[in-house]
Short mmCIF file of C-alpha atoms in Angstrom, two decimals:
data_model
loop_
_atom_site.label_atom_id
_atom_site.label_comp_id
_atom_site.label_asym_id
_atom_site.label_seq_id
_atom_site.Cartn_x
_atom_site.Cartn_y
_atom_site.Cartn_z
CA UNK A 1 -24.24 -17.94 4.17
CA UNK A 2 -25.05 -17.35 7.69
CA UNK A 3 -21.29 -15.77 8.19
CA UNK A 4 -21.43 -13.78 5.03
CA UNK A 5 -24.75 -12.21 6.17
CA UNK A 6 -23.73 -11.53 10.01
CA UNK A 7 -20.33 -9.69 8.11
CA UNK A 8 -22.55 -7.73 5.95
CA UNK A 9 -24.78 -6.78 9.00
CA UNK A 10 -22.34 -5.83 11.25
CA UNK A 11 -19.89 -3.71 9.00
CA UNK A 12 -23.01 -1.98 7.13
CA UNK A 13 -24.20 -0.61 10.91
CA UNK A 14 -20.60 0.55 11.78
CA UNK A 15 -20.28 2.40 8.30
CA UNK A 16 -24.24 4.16 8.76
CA UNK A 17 -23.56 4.95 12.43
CA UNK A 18 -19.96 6.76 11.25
CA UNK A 19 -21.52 8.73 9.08
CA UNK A 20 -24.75 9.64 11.07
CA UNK A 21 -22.90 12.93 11.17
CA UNK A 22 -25.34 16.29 12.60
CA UNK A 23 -25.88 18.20 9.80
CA UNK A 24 -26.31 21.28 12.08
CA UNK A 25 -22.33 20.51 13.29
CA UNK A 26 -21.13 20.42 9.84
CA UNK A 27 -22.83 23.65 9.13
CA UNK A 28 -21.11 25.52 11.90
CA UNK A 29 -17.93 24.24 11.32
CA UNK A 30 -15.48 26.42 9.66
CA UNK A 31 -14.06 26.39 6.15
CA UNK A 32 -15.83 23.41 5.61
CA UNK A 33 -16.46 24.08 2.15
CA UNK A 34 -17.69 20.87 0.68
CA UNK A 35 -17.51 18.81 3.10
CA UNK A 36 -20.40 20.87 4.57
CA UNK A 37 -22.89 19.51 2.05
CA UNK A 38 -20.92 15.79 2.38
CA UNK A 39 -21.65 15.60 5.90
CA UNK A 40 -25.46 16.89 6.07
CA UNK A 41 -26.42 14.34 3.03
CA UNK A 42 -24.56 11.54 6.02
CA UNK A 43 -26.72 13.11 8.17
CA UNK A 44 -29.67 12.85 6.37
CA UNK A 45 -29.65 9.77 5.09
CA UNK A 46 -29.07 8.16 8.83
CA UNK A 47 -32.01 8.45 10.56
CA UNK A 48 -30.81 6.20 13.11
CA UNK A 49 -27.61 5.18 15.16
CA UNK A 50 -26.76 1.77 14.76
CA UNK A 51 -23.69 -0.47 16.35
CA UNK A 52 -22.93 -0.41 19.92
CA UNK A 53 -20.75 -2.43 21.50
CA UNK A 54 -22.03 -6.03 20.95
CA UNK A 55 -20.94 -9.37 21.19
CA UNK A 56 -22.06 -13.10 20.14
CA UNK A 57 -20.00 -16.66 20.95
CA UNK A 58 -16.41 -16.50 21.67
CA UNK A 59 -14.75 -14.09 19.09
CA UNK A 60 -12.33 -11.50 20.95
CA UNK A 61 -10.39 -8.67 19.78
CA UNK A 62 -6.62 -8.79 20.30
CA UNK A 63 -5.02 -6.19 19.54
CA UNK A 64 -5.50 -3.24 17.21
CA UNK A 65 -3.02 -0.74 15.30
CA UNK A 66 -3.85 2.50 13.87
CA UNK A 67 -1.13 3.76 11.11
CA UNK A 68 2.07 1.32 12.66
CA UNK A 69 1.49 3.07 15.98
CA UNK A 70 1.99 6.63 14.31
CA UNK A 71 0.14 9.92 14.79
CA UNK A 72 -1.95 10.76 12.01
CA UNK A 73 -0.59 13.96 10.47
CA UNK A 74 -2.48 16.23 8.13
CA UNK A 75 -1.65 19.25 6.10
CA UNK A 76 -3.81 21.28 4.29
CA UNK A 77 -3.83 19.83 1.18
CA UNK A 78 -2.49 16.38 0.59
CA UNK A 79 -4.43 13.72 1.74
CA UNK A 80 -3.28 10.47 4.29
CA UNK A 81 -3.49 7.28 3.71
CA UNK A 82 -3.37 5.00 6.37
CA UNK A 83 -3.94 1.50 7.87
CA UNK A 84 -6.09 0.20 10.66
CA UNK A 85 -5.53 -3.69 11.59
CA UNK A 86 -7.22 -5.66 13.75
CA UNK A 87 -6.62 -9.38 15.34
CA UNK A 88 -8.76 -11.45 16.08
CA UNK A 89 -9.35 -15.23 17.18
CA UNK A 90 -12.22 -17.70 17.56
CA UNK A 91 -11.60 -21.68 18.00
CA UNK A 92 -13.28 -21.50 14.55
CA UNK A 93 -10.70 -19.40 12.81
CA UNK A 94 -11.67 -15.65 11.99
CA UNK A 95 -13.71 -14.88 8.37
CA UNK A 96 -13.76 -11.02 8.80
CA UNK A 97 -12.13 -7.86 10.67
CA UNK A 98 -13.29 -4.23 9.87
CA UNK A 99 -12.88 -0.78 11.80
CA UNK A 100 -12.81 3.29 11.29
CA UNK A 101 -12.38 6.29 13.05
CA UNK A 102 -14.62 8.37 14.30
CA UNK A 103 -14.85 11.81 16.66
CA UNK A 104 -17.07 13.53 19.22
CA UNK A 105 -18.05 12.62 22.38
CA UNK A 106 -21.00 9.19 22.03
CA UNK A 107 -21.42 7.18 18.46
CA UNK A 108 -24.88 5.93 19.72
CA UNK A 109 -25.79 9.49 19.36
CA UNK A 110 -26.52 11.18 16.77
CA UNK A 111 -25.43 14.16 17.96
CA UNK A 112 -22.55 12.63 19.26
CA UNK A 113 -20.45 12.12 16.39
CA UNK A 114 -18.78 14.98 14.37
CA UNK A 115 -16.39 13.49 11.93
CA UNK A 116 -15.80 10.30 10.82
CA UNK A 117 -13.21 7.85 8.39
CA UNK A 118 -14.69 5.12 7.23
CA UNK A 119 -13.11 2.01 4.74
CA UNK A 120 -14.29 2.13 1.01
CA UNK A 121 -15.01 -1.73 0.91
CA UNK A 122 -16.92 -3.62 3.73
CA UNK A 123 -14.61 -6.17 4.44
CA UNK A 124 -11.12 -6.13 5.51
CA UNK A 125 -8.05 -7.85 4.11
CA UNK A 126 -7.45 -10.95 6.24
CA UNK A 127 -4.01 -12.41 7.00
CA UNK A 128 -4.31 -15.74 9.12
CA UNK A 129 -1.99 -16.20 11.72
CA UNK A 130 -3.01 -19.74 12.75
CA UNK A 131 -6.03 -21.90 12.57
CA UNK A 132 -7.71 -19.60 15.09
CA UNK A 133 -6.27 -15.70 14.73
CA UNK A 134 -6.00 -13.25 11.84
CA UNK A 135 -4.93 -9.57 10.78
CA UNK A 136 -7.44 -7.77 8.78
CA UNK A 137 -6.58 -4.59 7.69
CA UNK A 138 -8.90 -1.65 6.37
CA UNK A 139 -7.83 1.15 4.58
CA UNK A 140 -8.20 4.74 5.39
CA UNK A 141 -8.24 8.54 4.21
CA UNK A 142 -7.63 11.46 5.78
CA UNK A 143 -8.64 14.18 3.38
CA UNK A 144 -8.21 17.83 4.50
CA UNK A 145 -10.52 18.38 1.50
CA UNK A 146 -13.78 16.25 2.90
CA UNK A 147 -13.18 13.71 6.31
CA UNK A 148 -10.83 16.70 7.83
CA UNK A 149 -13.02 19.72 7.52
CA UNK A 150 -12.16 21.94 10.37
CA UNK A 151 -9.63 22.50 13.29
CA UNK A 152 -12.31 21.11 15.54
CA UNK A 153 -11.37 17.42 14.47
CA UNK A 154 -7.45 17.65 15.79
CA UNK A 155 -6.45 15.21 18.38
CA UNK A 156 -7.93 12.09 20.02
CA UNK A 157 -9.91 9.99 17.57
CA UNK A 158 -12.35 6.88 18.80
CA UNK A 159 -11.51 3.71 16.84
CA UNK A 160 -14.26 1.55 16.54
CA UNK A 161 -13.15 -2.29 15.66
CA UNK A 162 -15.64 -5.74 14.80
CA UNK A 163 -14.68 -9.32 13.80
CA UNK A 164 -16.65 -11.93 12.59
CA UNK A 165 -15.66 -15.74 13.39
CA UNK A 166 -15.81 -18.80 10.57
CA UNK A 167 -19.06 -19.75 12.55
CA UNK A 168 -20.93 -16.51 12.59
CA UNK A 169 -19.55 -15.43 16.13
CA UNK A 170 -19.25 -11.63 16.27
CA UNK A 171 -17.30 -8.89 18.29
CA UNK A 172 -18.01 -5.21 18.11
CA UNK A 173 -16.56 -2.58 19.88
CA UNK A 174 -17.39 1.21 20.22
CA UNK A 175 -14.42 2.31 21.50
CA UNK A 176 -11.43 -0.25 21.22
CA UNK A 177 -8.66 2.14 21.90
CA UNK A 178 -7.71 5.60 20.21
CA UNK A 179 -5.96 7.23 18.08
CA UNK A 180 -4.16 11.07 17.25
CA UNK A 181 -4.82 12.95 14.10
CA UNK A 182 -2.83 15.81 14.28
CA UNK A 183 -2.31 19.41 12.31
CA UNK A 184 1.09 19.00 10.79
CA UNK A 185 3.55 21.49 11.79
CA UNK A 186 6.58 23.23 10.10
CA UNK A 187 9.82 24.68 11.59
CA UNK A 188 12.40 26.66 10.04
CA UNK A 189 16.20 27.86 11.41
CA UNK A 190 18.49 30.66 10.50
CA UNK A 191 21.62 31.30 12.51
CA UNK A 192 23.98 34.08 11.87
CA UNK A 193 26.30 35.98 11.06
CA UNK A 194 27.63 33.46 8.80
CA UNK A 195 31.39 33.26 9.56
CA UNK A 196 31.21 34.39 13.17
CA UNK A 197 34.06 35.36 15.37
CA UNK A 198 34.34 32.72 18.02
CA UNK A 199 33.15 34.24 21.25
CA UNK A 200 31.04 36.37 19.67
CA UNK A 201 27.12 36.18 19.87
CA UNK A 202 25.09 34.57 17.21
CA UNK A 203 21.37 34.94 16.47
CA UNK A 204 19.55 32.23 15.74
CA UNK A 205 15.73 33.03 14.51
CA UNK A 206 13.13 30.97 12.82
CA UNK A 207 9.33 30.25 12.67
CA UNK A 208 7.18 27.65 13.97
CA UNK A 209 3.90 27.07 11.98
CA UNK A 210 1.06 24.66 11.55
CA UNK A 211 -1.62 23.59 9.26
CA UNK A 212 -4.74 25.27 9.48
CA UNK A 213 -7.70 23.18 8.58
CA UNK A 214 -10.58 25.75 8.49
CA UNK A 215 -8.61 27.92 6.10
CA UNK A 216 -6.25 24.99 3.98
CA UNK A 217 -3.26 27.22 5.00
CA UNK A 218 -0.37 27.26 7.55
CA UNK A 219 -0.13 30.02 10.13
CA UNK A 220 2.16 31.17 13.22
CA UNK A 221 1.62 28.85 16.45
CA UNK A 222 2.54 30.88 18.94
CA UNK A 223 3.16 30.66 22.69
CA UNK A 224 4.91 27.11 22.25
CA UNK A 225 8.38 26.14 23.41
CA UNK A 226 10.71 25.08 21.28
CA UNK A 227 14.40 23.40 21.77
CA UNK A 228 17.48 25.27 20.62
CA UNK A 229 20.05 21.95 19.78
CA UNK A 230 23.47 22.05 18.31
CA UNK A 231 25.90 19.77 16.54
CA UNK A 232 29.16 19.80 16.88
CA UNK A 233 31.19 19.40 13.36
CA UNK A 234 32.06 15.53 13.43
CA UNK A 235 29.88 14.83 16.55
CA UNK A 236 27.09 12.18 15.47
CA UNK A 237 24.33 13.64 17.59
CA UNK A 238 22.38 16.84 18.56
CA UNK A 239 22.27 18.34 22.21
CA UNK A 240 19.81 20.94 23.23
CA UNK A 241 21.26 24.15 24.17
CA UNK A 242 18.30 26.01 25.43
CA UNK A 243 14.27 26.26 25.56
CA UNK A 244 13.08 29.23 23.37
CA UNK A 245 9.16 30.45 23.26
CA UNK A 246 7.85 31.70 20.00
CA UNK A 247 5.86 35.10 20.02
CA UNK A 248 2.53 35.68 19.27
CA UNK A 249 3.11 34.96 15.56
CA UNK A 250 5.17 31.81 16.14
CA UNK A 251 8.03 33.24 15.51
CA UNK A 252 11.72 32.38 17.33
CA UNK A 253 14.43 34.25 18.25
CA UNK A 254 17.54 33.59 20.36
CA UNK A 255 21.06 34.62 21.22
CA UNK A 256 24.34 32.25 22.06
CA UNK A 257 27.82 32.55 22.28
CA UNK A 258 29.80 30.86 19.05
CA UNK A 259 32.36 28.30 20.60
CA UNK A 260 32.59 25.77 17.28
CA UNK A 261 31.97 24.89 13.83
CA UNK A 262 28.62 23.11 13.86
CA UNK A 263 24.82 22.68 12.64
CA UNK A 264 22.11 24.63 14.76
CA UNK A 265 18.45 23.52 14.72
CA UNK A 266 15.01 23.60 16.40
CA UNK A 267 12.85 21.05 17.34
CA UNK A 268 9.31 21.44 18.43
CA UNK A 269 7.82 18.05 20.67
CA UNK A 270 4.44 18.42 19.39
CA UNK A 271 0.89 18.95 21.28
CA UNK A 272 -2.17 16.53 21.28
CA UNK A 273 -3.41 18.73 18.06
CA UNK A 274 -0.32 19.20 16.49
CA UNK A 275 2.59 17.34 15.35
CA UNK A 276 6.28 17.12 15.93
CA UNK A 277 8.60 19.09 14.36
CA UNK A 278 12.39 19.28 13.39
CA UNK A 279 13.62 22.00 11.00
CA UNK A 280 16.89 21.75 8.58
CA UNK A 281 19.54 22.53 10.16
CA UNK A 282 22.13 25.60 9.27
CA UNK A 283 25.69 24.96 9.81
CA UNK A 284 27.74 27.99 11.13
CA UNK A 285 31.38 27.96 10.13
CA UNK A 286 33.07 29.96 13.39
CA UNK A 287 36.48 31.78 12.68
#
């Protein structure tokens, strides 16, 4: 009973202190729509921050993995569902695991948090490993609709992890490790003339975009640099070719010299707000 009870405890703080949202934050932030009014009713219905890092007995944290060791990536629309799993041990064997994400800057402030995921059940789903470890694993949402409200939120997220041992020993931990939520971006290529003269110059153009969360649409990311690669017909891999910049309105233009038949492409690395990127490519037959 004792176990149950310390469980209950420990992932009902976590969930009240992820939501304990400022209301004055959410009001400010931009094509929030909704999730405005979701976040101030968090806000006021936590009048206090509960949850720091804590610890009872001999239960440790091992190891924790946000979506397989993947970024997070959000459009504008559709929303993400991912995993969080924690491991655990205690000589006793481990009855619970929980976590979520949260963002800001201190989640024993109030106004120190300004966006949070949290699980929709308050336990996680335990795997045992041996008498004395387990995997639980809470799912998550990502909802450009409500939990990703505003361009504000790309980037680093805090992940906060607990576990509760089979004889009421307890872990909690503010700030296990982190993990990137990211504004999904788009590419596009277009090389031509399509048949080209070998030796003669071919202009390859495109567009580099990304998801805007304070207006649910994708726009231009400019200023970024982006990798020109080409593929030989019947080679099994891409080499880059050259860096290009896109302008102002993210848009990409270059010029090379046609040499072979082959498949040109760009490839954006990504930034800590937004995503990786790898258009279709557009094969060029060269006469």
């Amino acid at each position: 009973m004792r176990i149950r009870a310390t469980a209950a405890a420990l992932s009902g703080a976590l969930a009240i202190s992820a939501l304990a949202i400022p209301a004055a934050q959410a009001a400010d932030a931009p094509g929030a729509g909704a999730a405005k009014a979701q976040l101030s009713t968090f806000a006021a219905q936590s009048p206090a921050v509960a949850g720091a890092d804590d610890a009872q007995g001999d239960t440790k944290i091992t190891n924790v993995t946000v979506n397989g060791g993947k970024d997070i990536v959000v459009g504008t629309s559709l929303k993400k569902t991912y995993t969080v799993s924690v491991t655990a041990t205690d000589p006793a064997g481990i009855y619970d695991g929980y976590a979520f994400l949260w963002h800001g800057t201190d989640l024993d402030s109030k106004t120190g948090v300004d966006g949070a995921m949290t699980p929709g059940t308050d336990h996680g789903s335990c795997k045992q490993v041996n008498a004395t470890t387990s995997t639980c694993s809470v799912t998550l949402v990502a909802d450009p609709a409500s939990t990703i409200y505003g361009n504000l939120l790309a980037g680093r997220w805090h992940v906060y992890a607990a576990a509760v041992g089979k004889d009421g020993d307890y872990t909690i931990k503010d700030t296990y490790k982190s993990g990137w939520v990211k504004r999904a971006s788009k590419l596009t290529t277009n090389a031509g003339p399509e048949p080209v003269k070998a030796g003669a110059t071919l202009t390859v153009t495109g567009a580099l975009t990304r998801a805007n969360w304070d207006t649910d649409t994708y726009g231009g990311y400019g200023n970024q640099s982006v990798q020109l690669q080409f593929r030989k017909q019947g080679a099994s891999s891409y080499s880059t070719v050259k860096t290009v910049t896109s302008d102002s309105r993210g848009n990409l233009k270059t010029t090379v010299k046609a040499s072979a038949d082959g498949y040109w492409r760009y490839v954006f690395a990504g930034t800590p707000t937004s995503s990786v990127a790898t258009s279709t490519s557009d094969y060029v037959d060269v006469k």
